[in-house]
Tab-separated table of C-alpha atoms in Angstrom:
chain	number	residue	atom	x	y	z
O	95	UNK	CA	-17.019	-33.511	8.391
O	96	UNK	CA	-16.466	-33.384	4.884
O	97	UNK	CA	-13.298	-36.006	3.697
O	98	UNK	CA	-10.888	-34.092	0.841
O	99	UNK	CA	-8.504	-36.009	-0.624
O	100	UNK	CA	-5.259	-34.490	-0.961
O	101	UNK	CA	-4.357	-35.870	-4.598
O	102	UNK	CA	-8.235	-33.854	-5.760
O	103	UNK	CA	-6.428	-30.788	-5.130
O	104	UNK	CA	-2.663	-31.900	-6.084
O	105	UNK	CA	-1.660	-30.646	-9.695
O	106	UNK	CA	-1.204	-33.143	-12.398
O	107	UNK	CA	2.932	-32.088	-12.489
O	108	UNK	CA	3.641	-33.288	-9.129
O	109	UNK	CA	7.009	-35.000	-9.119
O	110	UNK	CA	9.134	-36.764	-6.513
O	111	UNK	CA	10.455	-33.604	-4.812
O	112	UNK	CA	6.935	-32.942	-3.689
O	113	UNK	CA	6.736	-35.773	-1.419
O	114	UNK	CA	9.426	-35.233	0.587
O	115	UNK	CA	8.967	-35.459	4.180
O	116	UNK	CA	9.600	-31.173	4.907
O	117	UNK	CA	8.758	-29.229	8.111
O	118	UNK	CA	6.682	-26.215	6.656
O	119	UNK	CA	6.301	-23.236	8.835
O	120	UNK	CA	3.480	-20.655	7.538
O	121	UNK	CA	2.726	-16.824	8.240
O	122	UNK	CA	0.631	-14.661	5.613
O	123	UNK	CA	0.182	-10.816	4.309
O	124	UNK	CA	-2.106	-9.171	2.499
O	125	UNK	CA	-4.922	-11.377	3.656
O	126	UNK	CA	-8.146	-9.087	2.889
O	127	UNK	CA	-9.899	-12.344	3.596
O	128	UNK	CA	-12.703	-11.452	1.336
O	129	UNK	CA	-13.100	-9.567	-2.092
O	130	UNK	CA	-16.883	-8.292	-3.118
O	131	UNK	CA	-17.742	-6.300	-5.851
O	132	UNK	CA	-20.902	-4.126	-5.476
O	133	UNK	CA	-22.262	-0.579	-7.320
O	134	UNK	CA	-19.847	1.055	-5.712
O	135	UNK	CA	-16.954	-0.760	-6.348
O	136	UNK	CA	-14.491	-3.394	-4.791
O	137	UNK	CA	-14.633	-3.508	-1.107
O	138	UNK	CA	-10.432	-4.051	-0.723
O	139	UNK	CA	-7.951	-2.492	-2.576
O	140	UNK	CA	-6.405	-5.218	-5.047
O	141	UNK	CA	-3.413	-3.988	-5.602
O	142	UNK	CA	-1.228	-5.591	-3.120
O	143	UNK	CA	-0.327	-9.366	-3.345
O	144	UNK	CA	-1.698	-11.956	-1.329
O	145	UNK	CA	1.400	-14.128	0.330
O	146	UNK	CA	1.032	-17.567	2.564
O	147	UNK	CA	5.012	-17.813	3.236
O	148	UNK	CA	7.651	-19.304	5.322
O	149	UNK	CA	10.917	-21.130	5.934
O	150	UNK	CA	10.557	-25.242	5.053
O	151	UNK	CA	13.136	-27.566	7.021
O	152	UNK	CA	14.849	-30.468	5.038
O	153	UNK	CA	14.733	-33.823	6.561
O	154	UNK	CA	17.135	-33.795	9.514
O	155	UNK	CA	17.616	-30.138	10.002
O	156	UNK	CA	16.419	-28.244	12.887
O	157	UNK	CA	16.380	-24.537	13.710
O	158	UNK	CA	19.573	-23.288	15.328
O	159	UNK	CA	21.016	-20.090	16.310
O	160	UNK	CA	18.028	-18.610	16.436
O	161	UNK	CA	19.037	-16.576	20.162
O	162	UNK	CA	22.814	-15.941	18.695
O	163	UNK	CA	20.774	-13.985	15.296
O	164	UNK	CA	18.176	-11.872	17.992
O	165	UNK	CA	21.263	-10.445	20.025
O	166	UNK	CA	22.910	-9.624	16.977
O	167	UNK	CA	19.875	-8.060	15.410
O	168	UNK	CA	19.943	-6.293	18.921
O	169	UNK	CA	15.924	-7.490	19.542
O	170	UNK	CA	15.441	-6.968	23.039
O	171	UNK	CA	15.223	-9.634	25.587
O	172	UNK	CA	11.799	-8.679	27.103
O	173	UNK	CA	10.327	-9.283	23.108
O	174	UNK	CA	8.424	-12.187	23.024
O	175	UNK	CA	8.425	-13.133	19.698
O	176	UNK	CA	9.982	-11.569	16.078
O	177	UNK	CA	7.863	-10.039	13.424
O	178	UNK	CA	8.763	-8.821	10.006
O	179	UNK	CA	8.206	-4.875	11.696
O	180	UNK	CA	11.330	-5.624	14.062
O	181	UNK	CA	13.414	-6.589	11.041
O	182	UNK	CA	12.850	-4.470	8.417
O	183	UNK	CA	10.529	-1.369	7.412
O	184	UNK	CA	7.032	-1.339	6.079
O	185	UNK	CA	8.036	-0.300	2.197
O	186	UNK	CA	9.870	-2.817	0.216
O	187	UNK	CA	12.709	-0.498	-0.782
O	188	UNK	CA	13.341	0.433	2.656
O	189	UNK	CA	13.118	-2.963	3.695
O	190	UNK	CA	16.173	-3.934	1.421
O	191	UNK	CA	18.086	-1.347	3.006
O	192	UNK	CA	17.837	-2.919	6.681
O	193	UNK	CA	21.231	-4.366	8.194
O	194	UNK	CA	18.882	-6.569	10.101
O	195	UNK	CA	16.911	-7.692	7.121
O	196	UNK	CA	21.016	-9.229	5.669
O	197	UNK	CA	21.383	-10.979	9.484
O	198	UNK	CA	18.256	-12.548	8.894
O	199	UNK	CA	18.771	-13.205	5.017
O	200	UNK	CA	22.169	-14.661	6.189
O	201	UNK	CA	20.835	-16.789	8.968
O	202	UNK	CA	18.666	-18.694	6.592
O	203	UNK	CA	21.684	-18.948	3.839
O	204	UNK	CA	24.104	-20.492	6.201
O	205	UNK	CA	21.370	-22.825	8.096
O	206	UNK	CA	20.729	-24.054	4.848
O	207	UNK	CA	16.726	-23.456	5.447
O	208	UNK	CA	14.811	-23.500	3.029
O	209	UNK	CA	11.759	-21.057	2.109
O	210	UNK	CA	8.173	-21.019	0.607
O	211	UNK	CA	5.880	-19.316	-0.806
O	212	UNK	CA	2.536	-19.016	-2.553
O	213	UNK	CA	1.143	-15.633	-4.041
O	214	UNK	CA	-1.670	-14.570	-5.410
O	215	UNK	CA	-2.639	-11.351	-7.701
O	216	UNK	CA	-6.204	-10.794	-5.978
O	217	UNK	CA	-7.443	-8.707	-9.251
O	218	UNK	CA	-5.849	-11.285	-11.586
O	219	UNK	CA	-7.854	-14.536	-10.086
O	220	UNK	CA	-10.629	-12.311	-10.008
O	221	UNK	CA	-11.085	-12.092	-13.940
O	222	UNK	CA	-9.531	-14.865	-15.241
O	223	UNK	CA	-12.596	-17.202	-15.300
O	224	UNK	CA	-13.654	-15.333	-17.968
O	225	UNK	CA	-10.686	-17.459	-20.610
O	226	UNK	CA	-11.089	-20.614	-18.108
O	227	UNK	CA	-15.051	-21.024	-18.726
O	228	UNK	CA	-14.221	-20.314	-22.654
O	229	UNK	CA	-11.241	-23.117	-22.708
O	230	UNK	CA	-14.025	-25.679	-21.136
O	231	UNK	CA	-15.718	-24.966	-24.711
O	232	UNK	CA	-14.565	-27.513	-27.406
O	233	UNK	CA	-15.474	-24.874	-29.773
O	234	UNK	CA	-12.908	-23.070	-28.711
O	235	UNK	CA	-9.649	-23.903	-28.917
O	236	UNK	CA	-7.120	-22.034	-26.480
O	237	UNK	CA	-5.417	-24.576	-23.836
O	238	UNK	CA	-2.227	-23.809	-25.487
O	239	UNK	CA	-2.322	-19.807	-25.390
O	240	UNK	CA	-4.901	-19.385	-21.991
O	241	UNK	CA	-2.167	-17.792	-19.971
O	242	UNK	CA	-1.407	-14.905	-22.513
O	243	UNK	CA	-4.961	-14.617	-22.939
O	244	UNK	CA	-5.238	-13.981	-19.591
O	245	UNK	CA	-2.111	-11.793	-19.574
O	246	UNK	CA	-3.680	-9.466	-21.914
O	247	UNK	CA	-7.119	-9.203	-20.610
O	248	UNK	CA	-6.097	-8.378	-17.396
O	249	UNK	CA	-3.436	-6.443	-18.306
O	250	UNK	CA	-6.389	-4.409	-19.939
O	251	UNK	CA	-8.328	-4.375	-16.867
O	252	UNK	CA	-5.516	-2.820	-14.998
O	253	UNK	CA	-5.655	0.166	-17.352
O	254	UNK	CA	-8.805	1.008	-15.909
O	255	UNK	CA	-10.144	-1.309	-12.846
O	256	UNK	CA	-12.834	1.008	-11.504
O	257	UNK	CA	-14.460	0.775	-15.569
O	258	UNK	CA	-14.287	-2.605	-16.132
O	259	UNK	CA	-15.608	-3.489	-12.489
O	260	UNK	CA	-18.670	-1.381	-12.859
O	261	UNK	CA	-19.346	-3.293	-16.253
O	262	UNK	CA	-18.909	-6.856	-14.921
O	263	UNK	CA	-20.926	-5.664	-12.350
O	264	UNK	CA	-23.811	-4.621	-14.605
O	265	UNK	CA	-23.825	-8.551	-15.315
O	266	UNK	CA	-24.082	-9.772	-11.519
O	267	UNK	CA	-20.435	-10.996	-12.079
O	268	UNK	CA	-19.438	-13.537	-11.063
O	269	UNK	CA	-23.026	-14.774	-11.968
O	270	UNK	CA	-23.703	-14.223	-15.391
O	271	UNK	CA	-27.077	-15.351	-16.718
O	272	UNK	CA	-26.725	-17.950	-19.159
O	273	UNK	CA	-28.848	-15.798	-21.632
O	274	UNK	CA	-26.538	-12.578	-21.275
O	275	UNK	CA	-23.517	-14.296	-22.211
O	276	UNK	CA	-23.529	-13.047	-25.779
O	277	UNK	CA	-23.894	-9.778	-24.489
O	278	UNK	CA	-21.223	-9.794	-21.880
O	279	UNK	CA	-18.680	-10.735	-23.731
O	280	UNK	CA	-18.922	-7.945	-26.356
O	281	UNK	CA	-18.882	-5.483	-23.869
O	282	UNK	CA	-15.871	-7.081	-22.096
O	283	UNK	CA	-14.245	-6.896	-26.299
O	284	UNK	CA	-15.483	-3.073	-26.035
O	285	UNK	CA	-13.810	-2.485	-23.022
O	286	UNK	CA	-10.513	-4.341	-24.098
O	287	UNK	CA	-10.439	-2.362	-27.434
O	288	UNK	CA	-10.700	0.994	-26.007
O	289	UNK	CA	-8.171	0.167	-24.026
O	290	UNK	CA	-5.856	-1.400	-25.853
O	291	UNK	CA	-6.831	0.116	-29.573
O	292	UNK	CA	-2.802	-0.885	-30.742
O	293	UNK	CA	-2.400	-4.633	-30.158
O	294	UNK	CA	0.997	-4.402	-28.054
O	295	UNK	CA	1.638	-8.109	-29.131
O	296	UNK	CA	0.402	-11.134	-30.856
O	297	UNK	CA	-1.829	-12.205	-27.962
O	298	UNK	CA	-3.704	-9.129	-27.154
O	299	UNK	CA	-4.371	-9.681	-31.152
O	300	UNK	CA	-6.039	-13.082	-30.074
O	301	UNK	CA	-7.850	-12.237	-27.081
O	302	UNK	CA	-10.026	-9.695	-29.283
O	303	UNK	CA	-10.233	-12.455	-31.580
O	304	UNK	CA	-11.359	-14.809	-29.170
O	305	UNK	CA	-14.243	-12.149	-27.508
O	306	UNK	CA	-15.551	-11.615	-30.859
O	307	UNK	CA	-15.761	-15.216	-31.999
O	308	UNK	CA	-17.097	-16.736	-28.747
O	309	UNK	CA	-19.863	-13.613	-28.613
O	310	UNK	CA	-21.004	-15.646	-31.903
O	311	UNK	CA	-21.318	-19.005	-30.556
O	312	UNK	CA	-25.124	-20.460	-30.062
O	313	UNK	CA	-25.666	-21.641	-27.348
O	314	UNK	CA	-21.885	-20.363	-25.310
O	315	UNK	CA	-22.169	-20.636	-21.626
O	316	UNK	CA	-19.247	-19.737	-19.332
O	317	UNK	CA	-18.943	-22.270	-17.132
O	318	UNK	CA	-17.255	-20.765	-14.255
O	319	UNK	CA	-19.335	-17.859	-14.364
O	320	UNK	CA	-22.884	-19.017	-13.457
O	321	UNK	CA	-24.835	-19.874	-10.429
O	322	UNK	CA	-22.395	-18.311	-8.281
O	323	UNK	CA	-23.122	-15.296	-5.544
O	324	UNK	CA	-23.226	-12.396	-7.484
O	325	UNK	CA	-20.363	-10.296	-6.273
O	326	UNK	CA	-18.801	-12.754	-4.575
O	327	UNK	CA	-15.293	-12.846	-6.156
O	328	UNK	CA	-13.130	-14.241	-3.418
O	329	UNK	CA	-14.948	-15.637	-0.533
O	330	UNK	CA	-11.848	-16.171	1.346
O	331	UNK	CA	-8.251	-17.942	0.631
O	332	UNK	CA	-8.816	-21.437	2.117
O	333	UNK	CA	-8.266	-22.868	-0.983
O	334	UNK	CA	-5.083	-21.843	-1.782
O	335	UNK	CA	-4.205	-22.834	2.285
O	336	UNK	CA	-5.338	-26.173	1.355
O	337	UNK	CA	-3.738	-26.476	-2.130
O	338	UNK	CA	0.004	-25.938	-0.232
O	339	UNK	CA	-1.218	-28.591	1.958
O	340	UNK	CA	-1.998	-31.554	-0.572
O	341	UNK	CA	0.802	-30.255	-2.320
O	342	UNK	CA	3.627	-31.397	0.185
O	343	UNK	CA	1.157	-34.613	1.448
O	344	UNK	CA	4.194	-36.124	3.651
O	345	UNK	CA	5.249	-32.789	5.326
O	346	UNK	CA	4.435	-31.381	8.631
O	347	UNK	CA	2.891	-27.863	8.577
O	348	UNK	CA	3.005	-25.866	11.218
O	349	UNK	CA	0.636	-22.673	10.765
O	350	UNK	CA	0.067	-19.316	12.294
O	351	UNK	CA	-3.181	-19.149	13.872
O	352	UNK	CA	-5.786	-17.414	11.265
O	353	UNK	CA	-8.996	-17.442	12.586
O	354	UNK	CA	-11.095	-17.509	9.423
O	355	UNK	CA	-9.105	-20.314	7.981
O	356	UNK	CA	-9.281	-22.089	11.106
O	357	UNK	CA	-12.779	-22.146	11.120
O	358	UNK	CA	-13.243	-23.559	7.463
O	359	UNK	CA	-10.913	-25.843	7.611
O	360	UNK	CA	-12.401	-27.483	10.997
O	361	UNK	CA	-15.063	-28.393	8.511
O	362	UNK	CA	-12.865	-30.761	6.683
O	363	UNK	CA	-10.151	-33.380	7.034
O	364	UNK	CA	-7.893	-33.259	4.407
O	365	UNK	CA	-6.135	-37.186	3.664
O	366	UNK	CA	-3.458	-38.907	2.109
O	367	UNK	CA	-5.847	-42.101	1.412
O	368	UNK	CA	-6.724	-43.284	5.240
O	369	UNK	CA	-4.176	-40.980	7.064
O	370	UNK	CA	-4.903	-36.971	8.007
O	371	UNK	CA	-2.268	-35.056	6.588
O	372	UNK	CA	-0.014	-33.539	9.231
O	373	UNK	CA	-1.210	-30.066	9.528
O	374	UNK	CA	-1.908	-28.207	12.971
O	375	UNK	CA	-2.517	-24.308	13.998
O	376	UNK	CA	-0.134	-22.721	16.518
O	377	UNK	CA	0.746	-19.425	18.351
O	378	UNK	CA	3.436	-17.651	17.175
O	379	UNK	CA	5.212	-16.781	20.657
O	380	UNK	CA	5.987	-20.497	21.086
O	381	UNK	CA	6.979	-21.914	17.369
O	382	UNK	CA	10.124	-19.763	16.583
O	383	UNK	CA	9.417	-21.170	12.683
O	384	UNK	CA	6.144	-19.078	12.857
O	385	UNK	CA	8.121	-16.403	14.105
O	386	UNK	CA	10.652	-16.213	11.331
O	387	UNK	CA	7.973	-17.336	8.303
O	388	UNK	CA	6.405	-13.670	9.593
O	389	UNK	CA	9.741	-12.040	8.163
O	390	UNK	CA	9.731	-14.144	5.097
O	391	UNK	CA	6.188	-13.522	4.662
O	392	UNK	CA	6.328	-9.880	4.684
O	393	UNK	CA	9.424	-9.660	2.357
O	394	UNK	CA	7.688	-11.813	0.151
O	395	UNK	CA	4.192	-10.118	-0.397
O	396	UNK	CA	6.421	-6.728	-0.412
O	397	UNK	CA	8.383	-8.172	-2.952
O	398	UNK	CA	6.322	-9.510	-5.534
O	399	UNK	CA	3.821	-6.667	-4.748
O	400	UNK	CA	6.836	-3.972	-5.711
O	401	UNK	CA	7.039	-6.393	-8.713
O	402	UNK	CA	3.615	-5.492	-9.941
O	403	UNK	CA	3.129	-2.334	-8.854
O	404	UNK	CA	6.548	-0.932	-11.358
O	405	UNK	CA	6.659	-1.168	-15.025
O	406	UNK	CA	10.008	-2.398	-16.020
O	407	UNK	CA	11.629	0.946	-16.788
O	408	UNK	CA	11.002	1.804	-13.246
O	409	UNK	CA	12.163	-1.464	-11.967
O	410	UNK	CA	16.098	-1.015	-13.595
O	411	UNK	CA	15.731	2.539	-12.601
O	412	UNK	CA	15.490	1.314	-9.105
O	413	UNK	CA	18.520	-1.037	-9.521
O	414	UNK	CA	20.758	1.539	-10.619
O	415	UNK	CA	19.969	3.400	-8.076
O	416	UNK	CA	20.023	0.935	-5.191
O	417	UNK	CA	22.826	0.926	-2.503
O	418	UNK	CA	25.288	-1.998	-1.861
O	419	UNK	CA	23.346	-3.250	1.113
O	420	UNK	CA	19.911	-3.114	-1.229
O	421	UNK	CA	21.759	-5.308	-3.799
O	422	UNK	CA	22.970	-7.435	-0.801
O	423	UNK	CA	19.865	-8.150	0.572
O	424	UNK	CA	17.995	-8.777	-3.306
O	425	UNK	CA	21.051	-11.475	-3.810
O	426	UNK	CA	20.846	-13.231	-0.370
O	427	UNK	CA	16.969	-13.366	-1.429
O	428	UNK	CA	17.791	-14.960	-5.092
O	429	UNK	CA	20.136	-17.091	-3.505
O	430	UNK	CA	17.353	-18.208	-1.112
O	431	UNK	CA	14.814	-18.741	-3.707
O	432	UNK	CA	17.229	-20.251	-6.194
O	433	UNK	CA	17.848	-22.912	-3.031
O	434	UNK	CA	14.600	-23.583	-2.677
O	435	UNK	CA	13.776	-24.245	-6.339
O	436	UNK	CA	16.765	-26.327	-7.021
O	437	UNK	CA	15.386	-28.885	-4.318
O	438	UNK	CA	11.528	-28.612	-4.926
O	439	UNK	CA	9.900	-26.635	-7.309
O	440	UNK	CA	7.061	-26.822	-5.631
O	441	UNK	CA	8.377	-24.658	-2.877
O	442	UNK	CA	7.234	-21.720	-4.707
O	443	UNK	CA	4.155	-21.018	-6.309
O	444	UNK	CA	2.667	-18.016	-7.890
O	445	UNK	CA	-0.281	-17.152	-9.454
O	446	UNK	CA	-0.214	-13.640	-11.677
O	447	UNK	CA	-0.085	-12.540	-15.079
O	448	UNK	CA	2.316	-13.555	-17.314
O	449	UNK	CA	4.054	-9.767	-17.277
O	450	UNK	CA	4.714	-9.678	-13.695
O	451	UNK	CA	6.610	-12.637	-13.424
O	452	UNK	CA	8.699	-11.398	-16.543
O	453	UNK	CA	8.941	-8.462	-14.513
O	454	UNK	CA	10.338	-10.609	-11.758
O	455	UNK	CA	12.501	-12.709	-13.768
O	456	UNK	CA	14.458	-9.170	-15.089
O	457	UNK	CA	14.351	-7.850	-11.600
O	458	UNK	CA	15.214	-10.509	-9.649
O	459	UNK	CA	17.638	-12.661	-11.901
O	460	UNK	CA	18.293	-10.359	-14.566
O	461	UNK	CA	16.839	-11.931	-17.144
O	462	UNK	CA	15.365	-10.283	-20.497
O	463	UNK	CA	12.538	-9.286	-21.220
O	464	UNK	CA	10.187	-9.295	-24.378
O	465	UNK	CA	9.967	-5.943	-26.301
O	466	UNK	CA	6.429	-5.038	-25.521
O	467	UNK	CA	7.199	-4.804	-22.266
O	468	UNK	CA	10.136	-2.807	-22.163
């Protein structure tokens, strides 16, 4: 069994709040478990966003009221369990509509439970090694700008996925021969300048800048890209299971049984030094925490998926549009994740372009946002 030590995966900005002795409960959505690439394209859809979700219990605090919220959601006695699909609909707008959806929302508020969540933008982690192997380059400079680069080159790819897949593609992506490096990366600057002939901002600017310069380089290698499986872009999401796991080394997780995950991670023991962390797989019918991380789960991928599916004209079209019990249930959700953040900010966790969580910030919390996206 292979030993992983939970400060290898823990980021570098940990701070107090992330060692605080929570009870995490954990559902997930959008799990395609698997993103390939071959000549005739992806094999899942990537445009919905990958969630691992729940509700996380402050020391001392238990669930309660959990039968008092069923009746008045009116769940019937003979269910066995709660899922998302008994509290709200399948499409996110709908969803914020449900009376149930502001029970639940409510429950949570006045409980004082926390939530959680990580997301992922499948398409996004699937290109951005492309700036990551270059910032590995001393020759390069671009720590301080990677996430706008990233921002703009996927932003670019988004424009037209099916195109830029079948060139990566042409490369064995994600294993790029060392010797084809030059070549890739000029046809990745095509691809970006056809797309984007009017630099929308300063940084789409740079990334052609960057494509062009690093094509010149003797000798430039990208790291990340190399003696991989070609096509293999996400071989599953154990990683990012294990990565909410160092993160919160003194919690107890609680987890819905996924059998994939279960699998890989029977391979390993993840410590805190000499001690396991305290992480376990259980069925939903019996760990009411499970039950209710489903809801929270599937509000959250809906949500952040909505996000990035909706430029932001269409976004404040929505909001002026929305009813009184929509806005309801989008506060009682800020006020949830403002909760959450205020105590940890490790609680939530998301990893996308730049623009969608802009997008979010203006949706969500009403903040501004930058011209070039407006």
């Amino acid at each position: 069994m292979h030993i992983i030590q939970a400060d290898d995966l823990r980021s570098h900005y940990a701070n107090p709040s992330w060692d605080q002795p929570l009870r995490l409960y954990y559902d997930e959505t959008n799990n395609i478990r698997r993103l390939t690439l071959s000549e005739v394209g992806l094999n899942n859809s990537p445009d919905r966003m990958f969630a691992l979700a729940g509700i996380a219990l402050m020391p001392g605090k238990e669930i309660v009221g959990w039968d008092a919220l069923r009746k008045q959601m009116g769940i019937q006695v003979s269910a066995t369990e709660i899922k998302y699909k008994h509290v709200a609909p399948p499409e996110y707008e709908g969803a914020l509509a449900s009376e149930r959806l502001t029970s639940f929302l409510e429950w949570l508020t006045e409980s004082e439970t926390l939530i959680h969540y990580s997301v992922l933008d499948v398409l996004f982690w699937s290109v951005l090694d492309i700036i990551e192997s270059l910032m590995v380059d001393e020759r390069v400079n671009i720590n301080e700008v990677h996430m706008e680069l990233k921002n703009e080159l996927v932003f670019a790819v988004k424009i037209d996925p099916k195109a830029f897949m079948t060139l990566v593609h042409g490369f064995g992506y994600p294993n790029i021969k060392r010797a084809d490096v030059p070549a890739f990366l000029k046809c990745v600057l095509a691809f970006v300048e056809r797309r984007l002939p009017k630099n929308r901002n300063l940084a789409t600017q740079a990334l052609k800048k960057l494509l062009r310069g690093a094509a010149k380089l003797p000798r430039v290698e990208l790291t990340f890209l190399h003696d991989n499986e070609p096509g293999e872009l996400i071989a599953d999401f154990s990683l990012h299971f294990m990565h909410v796991l160092c993160k919160f080394k003194q919690a107890s997780h609680v987890l819905d049984r996924e059998t994939n995950i279960e699998r890989i991670l029977q391979r390993v023991e993840i410590r805190n030094g000499e001690r396991r962390l305290n992480y376990r797989f259980s069925d939903s019918k019996i760990e009411i925490g499970i039950q209710a991380s489903d809801v929270i789960a599937g509000l959250i991928g809906r949500h952040f998926t909505y996000v990035l599916g909706h430029s932001v004209s269409e976004l404040k079209q929505a909001l002026d549009r929305f009813s009184e019990r929509q806005h309801k249930n989008l506060s009682l959700l800020r006020g949830l994740i403002d909760a959450s953040d205020s105590y940890s900010n490790g609680l939530l966790h998301a990893v996308q372009p730049l623009d969608t969580g802009l997008k979010n910030d203006m949706f969500l919390h009403g903040r501004p946002v930058p011209d070039f996206l407006d």
